[in-house]
């Protein structure tokens, strides 16, 4: 069992399998318990939540990859050459050790970037998303409570996007299995909560809260884990200043990944 929980591949599969339970169990309950207008609104909320990949604009996979390079001893200069596919001047060592100065620069920069992304998503959903959901919400039987559900979606989405910073940190430092284990547990907790809500107190507000409270909880769990790895090395790194050299190294890969995500969406 220890070997299973320590495998990045198996824990990722477990997380994906757990997420599929939402379609198999939760969706039929939602369709059976909620009104047509509420179901339509819930789907509309889900559509906006799915736009998180667009807001991330390639920053999550890019910072994950760059942190992993720095874990192998690469400096920002080395990473820049790797990103440009010019490895002729990259320093190579037989027994690479983490380049902590570079890692700290990337982590502190990542934290500032994802704070901005979180606030940007909150502002975008609040000012541009609200008019788009207004018609659907007004068609429900209790629009006041559904508006509260929309507020929860906006805040939780911004929080989750900020939490992508911790995902990059954990995965980039080779703690993929650890992050996937916790995500599996929090996803399962959210599914159980939504099932309970649909059975005992079916409403779109209760459904959204039951789902998003675990999403926000997962962000705080990742924050906790990030500050415990490597004997607490990252406890205060987020407070470091924004590194323009680190951002300039990341940006070429970010916009390419972001463009691909945007086209895919």
mmCIF file of C-alpha atoms in Angstrom:
data_model
loop_
_atom_site.group_PDB
_atom_site.id
_atom_site.type_symbol
_atom_site.label_atom_id
_atom_site.label_comp_id
_atom_site.label_asym_id
_atom_site.label_seq_id
_atom_site.Cartn_x
_atom_site.Cartn_y
_atom_site.Cartn_z
ATOM 1 C CA UNK A 1 0.000 0.000 0.000
ATOM 2 C CA UNK A 2 2.879 2.340 0.801
ATOM 3 C CA UNK A 3 4.294 1.736 -2.661
ATOM 4 C CA UNK A 4 0.935 2.609 -4.245
ATOM 5 C CA UNK A 5 0.555 5.859 -2.283
ATOM 6 C CA UNK A 6 4.139 6.790 -3.123
ATOM 7 C CA UNK A 7 3.701 6.340 -6.876
ATOM 8 C CA UNK A 8 3.018 9.573 -8.810
ATOM 9 C CA UNK A 9 1.360 7.615 -11.616
ATOM 10 C CA UNK A 10 -0.952 5.549 -9.426
ATOM 11 C CA UNK A 11 -1.946 8.455 -7.186
ATOM 12 C CA UNK A 12 -2.723 10.559 -10.266
ATOM 13 C CA UNK A 13 -4.872 7.732 -11.642
ATOM 14 C CA UNK A 14 -6.618 7.477 -8.270
ATOM 15 C CA UNK A 15 -7.344 11.208 -8.366
ATOM 16 C CA UNK A 16 -8.786 10.995 -11.895
ATOM 17 C CA UNK A 17 -10.892 7.988 -10.917
ATOM 18 C CA UNK A 18 -12.227 9.866 -7.892
ATOM 19 C CA UNK A 19 -13.174 12.868 -10.046
ATOM 20 C CA UNK A 20 -15.133 10.597 -12.383
ATOM 21 C CA UNK A 21 -17.383 9.658 -9.468
ATOM 22 C CA UNK A 22 -18.884 13.126 -9.736
ATOM 23 C CA UNK A 23 -20.300 12.279 -13.160
ATOM 24 C CA UNK A 24 -21.426 8.812 -12.118
ATOM 25 C CA UNK A 25 -23.084 9.640 -8.778
ATOM 26 C CA UNK A 26 -23.480 13.394 -8.256
ATOM 27 C CA UNK A 27 -24.788 14.348 -11.702
ATOM 28 C CA UNK A 28 -27.800 11.966 -11.619
ATOM 29 C CA UNK A 29 -28.724 13.302 -8.166
ATOM 30 C CA UNK A 30 -28.490 16.897 -9.390
ATOM 31 C CA UNK A 31 -30.722 16.157 -12.369
ATOM 32 C CA UNK A 32 -33.241 14.396 -10.127
ATOM 33 C CA UNK A 33 -33.324 16.856 -7.221
ATOM 34 C CA UNK A 34 -32.957 20.327 -8.753
ATOM 35 C CA UNK A 35 -35.326 22.241 -10.999
ATOM 36 C CA UNK A 36 -34.527 22.621 -14.678
ATOM 37 C CA UNK A 37 -33.587 26.284 -14.197
ATOM 38 C CA UNK A 38 -31.264 25.427 -11.308
ATOM 39 C CA UNK A 39 -29.598 22.649 -13.284
ATOM 40 C CA UNK A 40 -29.036 25.041 -16.188
ATOM 41 C CA UNK A 41 -27.531 27.610 -13.820
ATOM 42 C CA UNK A 42 -25.308 25.011 -12.201
ATOM 43 C CA UNK A 43 -23.999 23.992 -15.613
ATOM 44 C CA UNK A 44 -23.390 27.659 -16.420
ATOM 45 C CA UNK A 45 -21.392 28.057 -13.210
ATOM 46 C CA UNK A 46 -19.391 24.988 -14.183
ATOM 47 C CA UNK A 47 -18.606 26.543 -17.548
ATOM 48 C CA UNK A 48 -17.075 29.605 -15.904
ATOM 49 C CA UNK A 49 -15.146 27.423 -13.458
ATOM 50 C CA UNK A 50 -13.690 25.482 -16.399
ATOM 51 C CA UNK A 51 -12.153 28.713 -17.732
ATOM 52 C CA UNK A 52 -9.507 28.524 -14.983
ATOM 53 C CA UNK A 53 -7.047 27.042 -17.465
ATOM 54 C CA UNK A 54 -7.392 30.184 -19.580
ATOM 55 C CA UNK A 55 -6.701 32.438 -16.584
ATOM 56 C CA UNK A 56 -3.589 30.422 -15.723
ATOM 57 C CA UNK A 57 -2.277 31.136 -19.238
ATOM 58 C CA UNK A 58 0.431 28.471 -19.046
ATOM 59 C CA UNK A 59 2.009 29.730 -15.816
ATOM 60 C CA UNK A 60 1.388 26.533 -13.809
ATOM 61 C CA UNK A 61 3.166 24.023 -16.094
ATOM 62 C CA UNK A 62 5.908 26.532 -16.868
ATOM 63 C CA UNK A 63 6.819 27.252 -13.244
ATOM 64 C CA UNK A 64 6.580 23.537 -12.456
ATOM 65 C CA UNK A 65 9.089 22.765 -15.197
ATOM 66 C CA UNK A 66 11.470 25.604 -14.314
ATOM 67 C CA UNK A 67 11.492 24.688 -10.626
ATOM 68 C CA UNK A 68 12.293 21.091 -11.593
ATOM 69 C CA UNK A 69 15.238 22.345 -13.685
ATOM 70 C CA UNK A 70 16.508 24.328 -10.704
ATOM 71 C CA UNK A 71 16.114 21.225 -8.523
ATOM 72 C CA UNK A 72 18.648 19.638 -10.879
ATOM 73 C CA UNK A 73 21.118 22.449 -10.230
ATOM 74 C CA UNK A 74 20.313 24.757 -13.151
ATOM 75 C CA UNK A 75 20.683 28.514 -12.792
ATOM 76 C CA UNK A 76 18.372 31.046 -14.426
ATOM 77 C CA UNK A 77 20.921 31.440 -17.218
ATOM 78 C CA UNK A 78 20.987 27.671 -17.773
ATOM 79 C CA UNK A 79 17.183 27.474 -17.745
ATOM 80 C CA UNK A 80 16.996 30.264 -20.308
ATOM 81 C CA UNK A 81 19.270 28.335 -22.646
ATOM 82 C CA UNK A 82 17.300 25.124 -22.098
ATOM 83 C CA UNK A 83 14.081 26.957 -22.938
ATOM 84 C CA UNK A 84 15.690 28.267 -26.116
ATOM 85 C CA UNK A 85 16.924 24.734 -26.971
ATOM 86 C CA UNK A 86 20.510 25.994 -26.818
ATOM 87 C CA UNK A 87 22.244 23.552 -24.469
ATOM 88 C CA UNK A 88 25.765 24.263 -25.644
ATOM 89 C CA UNK A 89 26.518 26.579 -22.744
ATOM 90 C CA UNK A 90 24.557 24.762 -20.055
ATOM 91 C CA UNK A 91 26.654 23.773 -17.047
ATOM 92 C CA UNK A 92 26.535 20.044 -16.299
ATOM 93 C CA UNK A 93 27.513 18.402 -13.033
ATOM 94 C CA UNK A 94 27.818 14.719 -12.166
ATOM 95 C CA UNK A 95 25.900 14.913 -8.891
ATOM 96 C CA UNK A 96 23.511 17.853 -9.232
ATOM 97 C CA UNK A 97 22.196 19.555 -6.112
ATOM 98 C CA UNK A 98 19.236 21.919 -5.940
ATOM 99 C CA UNK A 99 20.068 25.492 -6.878
ATOM 100 C CA UNK A 100 18.223 27.039 -3.944
ATOM 101 C CA UNK A 101 18.819 30.637 -4.974
ATOM 102 C CA UNK A 102 17.175 30.019 -8.351
ATOM 103 C CA UNK A 103 14.371 27.968 -6.795
ATOM 104 C CA UNK A 104 13.628 30.740 -4.308
ATOM 105 C CA UNK A 105 13.536 33.343 -7.080
ATOM 106 C CA UNK A 106 11.106 31.212 -9.095
ATOM 107 C CA UNK A 107 8.887 30.440 -6.098
ATOM 108 C CA UNK A 108 8.665 34.038 -4.887
ATOM 109 C CA UNK A 109 7.921 35.237 -8.425
ATOM 110 C CA UNK A 110 5.334 32.504 -8.901
ATOM 111 C CA UNK A 111 3.537 33.544 -5.720
ATOM 112 C CA UNK A 112 3.223 37.153 -6.902
ATOM 113 C CA UNK A 113 2.064 36.085 -10.371
ATOM 114 C CA UNK A 114 -0.666 33.833 -9.011
ATOM 115 C CA UNK A 115 -1.888 36.465 -6.562
ATOM 116 C CA UNK A 116 -2.390 38.733 -9.581
ATOM 117 C CA UNK A 117 -4.100 35.929 -11.536
ATOM 118 C CA UNK A 118 -6.422 35.208 -8.614
ATOM 119 C CA UNK A 119 -7.515 38.844 -8.332
ATOM 120 C CA UNK A 120 -7.826 39.128 -12.118
ATOM 121 C CA UNK A 121 -10.140 36.127 -12.272
ATOM 122 C CA UNK A 122 -12.228 37.468 -9.382
ATOM 123 C CA UNK A 123 -12.582 40.842 -11.090
ATOM 124 C CA UNK A 124 -13.351 39.273 -14.479
ATOM 125 C CA UNK A 125 -16.030 36.953 -13.120
ATOM 126 C CA UNK A 126 -17.539 39.725 -10.999
ATOM 127 C CA UNK A 127 -17.723 42.411 -13.674
ATOM 128 C CA UNK A 128 -18.080 40.413 -16.892
ATOM 129 C CA UNK A 129 -19.420 37.051 -15.736
ATOM 130 C CA UNK A 130 -22.196 38.467 -13.560
ATOM 131 C CA UNK A 131 -24.191 40.001 -16.442
ATOM 132 C CA UNK A 132 -23.911 36.702 -18.323
ATOM 133 C CA UNK A 133 -25.367 34.634 -15.475
ATOM 134 C CA UNK A 134 -28.010 37.202 -14.455
ATOM 135 C CA UNK A 135 -30.698 35.915 -16.796
ATOM 136 C CA UNK A 136 -30.270 32.304 -15.747
ATOM 137 C CA UNK A 137 -30.244 33.203 -12.060
ATOM 138 C CA UNK A 138 -33.360 35.364 -12.306
ATOM 139 C CA UNK A 139 -35.226 32.401 -13.831
ATOM 140 C CA UNK A 140 -34.746 30.265 -10.706
ATOM 141 C CA UNK A 141 -37.281 30.065 -7.877
ATOM 142 C CA UNK A 142 -35.010 31.692 -5.286
ATOM 143 C CA UNK A 143 -32.593 33.980 -7.122
ATOM 144 C CA UNK A 144 -31.317 35.522 -3.872
ATOM 145 C CA UNK A 145 -29.733 32.274 -2.734
ATOM 146 C CA UNK A 146 -28.447 31.524 -6.239
ATOM 147 C CA UNK A 147 -26.719 34.911 -6.316
ATOM 148 C CA UNK A 148 -25.003 33.877 -3.085
ATOM 149 C CA UNK A 149 -23.898 30.692 -4.831
ATOM 150 C CA UNK A 150 -22.413 32.784 -7.646
ATOM 151 C CA UNK A 151 -20.455 34.841 -5.109
ATOM 152 C CA UNK A 152 -19.049 31.611 -3.680
ATOM 153 C CA UNK A 153 -18.032 30.486 -7.182
ATOM 154 C CA UNK A 154 -16.231 33.775 -7.881
ATOM 155 C CA UNK A 155 -14.299 33.792 -4.600
ATOM 156 C CA UNK A 156 -13.465 30.084 -4.696
ATOM 157 C CA UNK A 157 -12.265 30.296 -8.303
ATOM 158 C CA UNK A 158 -9.909 33.170 -7.497
ATOM 159 C CA UNK A 159 -8.628 31.293 -4.452
ATOM 160 C CA UNK A 160 -8.097 28.108 -6.452
ATOM 161 C CA UNK A 161 -6.138 29.974 -9.127
ATOM 162 C CA UNK A 162 -3.895 31.499 -6.484
ATOM 163 C CA UNK A 163 -3.435 27.982 -5.095
ATOM 164 C CA UNK A 164 -1.935 26.868 -8.416
ATOM 165 C CA UNK A 165 1.275 28.418 -7.092
ATOM 166 C CA UNK A 166 1.517 25.631 -4.505
ATOM 167 C CA UNK A 167 0.774 22.978 -7.133
ATOM 168 C CA UNK A 168 3.744 24.226 -9.183
ATOM 169 C CA UNK A 169 5.952 24.218 -6.109
ATOM 170 C CA UNK A 170 5.019 20.701 -4.990
ATOM 171 C CA UNK A 171 5.190 19.149 -8.431
ATOM 172 C CA UNK A 172 8.367 20.990 -9.406
ATOM 173 C CA UNK A 173 10.133 19.755 -6.272
ATOM 174 C CA UNK A 174 9.171 16.145 -7.071
ATOM 175 C CA UNK A 175 6.274 15.871 -4.616
ATOM 176 C CA UNK A 176 3.788 14.836 -7.290
ATOM 177 C CA UNK A 177 2.518 11.801 -5.379
ATOM 178 C CA UNK A 178 2.064 13.836 -2.192
ATOM 179 C CA UNK A 179 -0.013 16.469 -3.982
ATOM 180 C CA UNK A 180 -2.059 13.850 -5.843
ATOM 181 C CA UNK A 181 -2.824 11.933 -2.618
ATOM 182 C CA UNK A 182 -4.199 15.017 -0.940
ATOM 183 C CA UNK A 183 -6.127 16.027 -4.038
ATOM 184 C CA UNK A 184 -7.725 12.577 -4.138
ATOM 185 C CA UNK A 185 -8.830 12.904 -0.517
ATOM 186 C CA UNK A 186 -10.226 16.415 -0.966
ATOM 187 C CA UNK A 187 -11.993 15.483 -4.203
ATOM 188 C CA UNK A 188 -13.571 12.498 -2.456
ATOM 189 C CA UNK A 189 -14.605 14.721 0.438
ATOM 190 C CA UNK A 190 -16.273 17.145 -1.965
ATOM 191 C CA UNK A 191 -18.157 14.346 -3.711
ATOM 192 C CA UNK A 192 -19.404 12.871 -0.433
ATOM 193 C CA UNK A 193 -20.510 16.343 0.705
ATOM 194 C CA UNK A 194 -22.397 16.970 -2.545
ATOM 195 C CA UNK A 195 -24.122 13.593 -2.314
ATOM 196 C CA UNK A 196 -25.204 14.353 1.261
ATOM 197 C CA UNK A 197 -26.480 17.782 0.227
ATOM 198 C CA UNK A 198 -28.489 16.386 -2.680
ATOM 199 C CA UNK A 199 -30.072 13.758 -0.443
ATOM 200 C CA UNK A 200 -30.906 15.874 2.607
ATOM 201 C CA UNK A 201 -31.029 19.577 1.591
ATOM 202 C CA UNK A 202 -31.044 19.849 -2.205
ATOM 203 C CA UNK A 203 -30.383 23.397 -3.381
ATOM 204 C CA UNK A 204 -27.908 25.018 -5.732
ATOM 205 C CA UNK A 205 -26.413 27.123 -2.925
ATOM 206 C CA UNK A 206 -25.804 24.097 -0.715
ATOM 207 C CA UNK A 207 -24.414 22.175 -3.696
ATOM 208 C CA UNK A 208 -21.962 24.926 -4.635
ATOM 209 C CA UNK A 209 -20.822 25.447 -1.037
ATOM 210 C CA UNK A 210 -20.357 21.692 -0.540
ATOM 211 C CA UNK A 211 -18.194 21.567 -3.655
ATOM 212 C CA UNK A 212 -16.192 24.767 -3.352
ATOM 213 C CA UNK A 213 -15.383 24.544 0.349
ATOM 214 C CA UNK A 214 -13.270 21.494 -0.447
ATOM 215 C CA UNK A 215 -11.662 23.314 -3.364
ATOM 216 C CA UNK A 216 -10.597 26.153 -1.059
ATOM 217 C CA UNK A 217 -9.583 23.657 1.609
ATOM 218 C CA UNK A 218 -7.281 21.960 -0.876
ATOM 219 C CA UNK A 219 -5.493 25.263 -1.468
ATOM 220 C CA UNK A 220 -4.787 25.636 2.243
ATOM 221 C CA UNK A 221 -3.703 21.992 2.445
ATOM 222 C CA UNK A 222 -1.182 22.554 -0.348
ATOM 223 C CA UNK A 223 0.027 25.691 1.381
ATOM 224 C CA UNK A 224 0.577 23.676 4.547
ATOM 225 C CA UNK A 225 2.423 20.924 2.667
ATOM 226 C CA UNK A 226 4.589 23.434 0.778
ATOM 227 C CA UNK A 227 5.810 24.959 4.018
ATOM 228 C CA UNK A 228 6.712 21.577 5.508
ATOM 229 C CA UNK A 229 8.796 20.045 2.727
ATOM 230 C CA UNK A 230 12.599 20.330 2.878
ATOM 231 C CA UNK A 231 12.481 21.034 6.622
ATOM 232 C CA UNK A 232 10.372 24.142 6.162
ATOM 233 C CA UNK A 233 12.648 25.806 3.611
ATOM 234 C CA UNK A 234 9.731 27.550 1.855
ATOM 235 C CA UNK A 235 8.079 29.016 4.974
ATOM 236 C CA UNK A 236 9.245 32.555 4.250
ATOM 237 C CA UNK A 237 10.215 32.404 0.569
ATOM 238 C CA UNK A 238 6.873 33.841 -0.583
ATOM 239 C CA UNK A 239 7.801 37.065 1.158
ATOM 240 C CA UNK A 240 10.840 37.540 -1.061
ATOM 241 C CA UNK A 241 10.703 40.184 -3.765
ATOM 242 C CA UNK A 242 9.486 39.614 -7.303
ATOM 243 C CA UNK A 243 12.349 38.542 -9.582
ATOM 244 C CA UNK A 244 12.221 40.076 -13.046
ATOM 245 C CA UNK A 245 15.045 37.827 -14.308
ATOM 246 C CA UNK A 246 13.016 34.768 -13.251
ATOM 247 C CA UNK A 247 9.895 36.158 -14.921
ATOM 248 C CA UNK A 248 11.769 36.922 -18.140
ATOM 249 C CA UNK A 249 13.060 33.336 -18.248
ATOM 250 C CA UNK A 250 9.543 31.976 -17.683
ATOM 251 C CA UNK A 251 7.635 34.252 -20.070
ATOM 252 C CA UNK A 252 8.632 32.726 -23.461
ATOM 253 C CA UNK A 253 7.313 29.322 -22.359
ATOM 254 C CA UNK A 254 4.305 30.859 -20.615
ATOM 255 C CA UNK A 255 2.872 32.636 -23.631
ATOM 256 C CA UNK A 256 3.406 29.617 -25.864
ATOM 257 C CA UNK A 257 1.622 27.325 -23.411
ATOM 258 C CA UNK A 258 -1.054 29.936 -22.804
ATOM 259 C CA UNK A 259 -1.665 30.351 -26.515
ATOM 260 C CA UNK A 260 -2.116 26.596 -26.877
ATOM 261 C CA UNK A 261 -4.552 26.494 -23.955
ATOM 262 C CA UNK A 262 -6.501 29.451 -25.341
ATOM 263 C CA UNK A 263 -6.835 27.838 -28.739
ATOM 264 C CA UNK A 264 -7.825 24.539 -27.138
ATOM 265 C CA UNK A 265 -10.511 26.186 -25.039
#
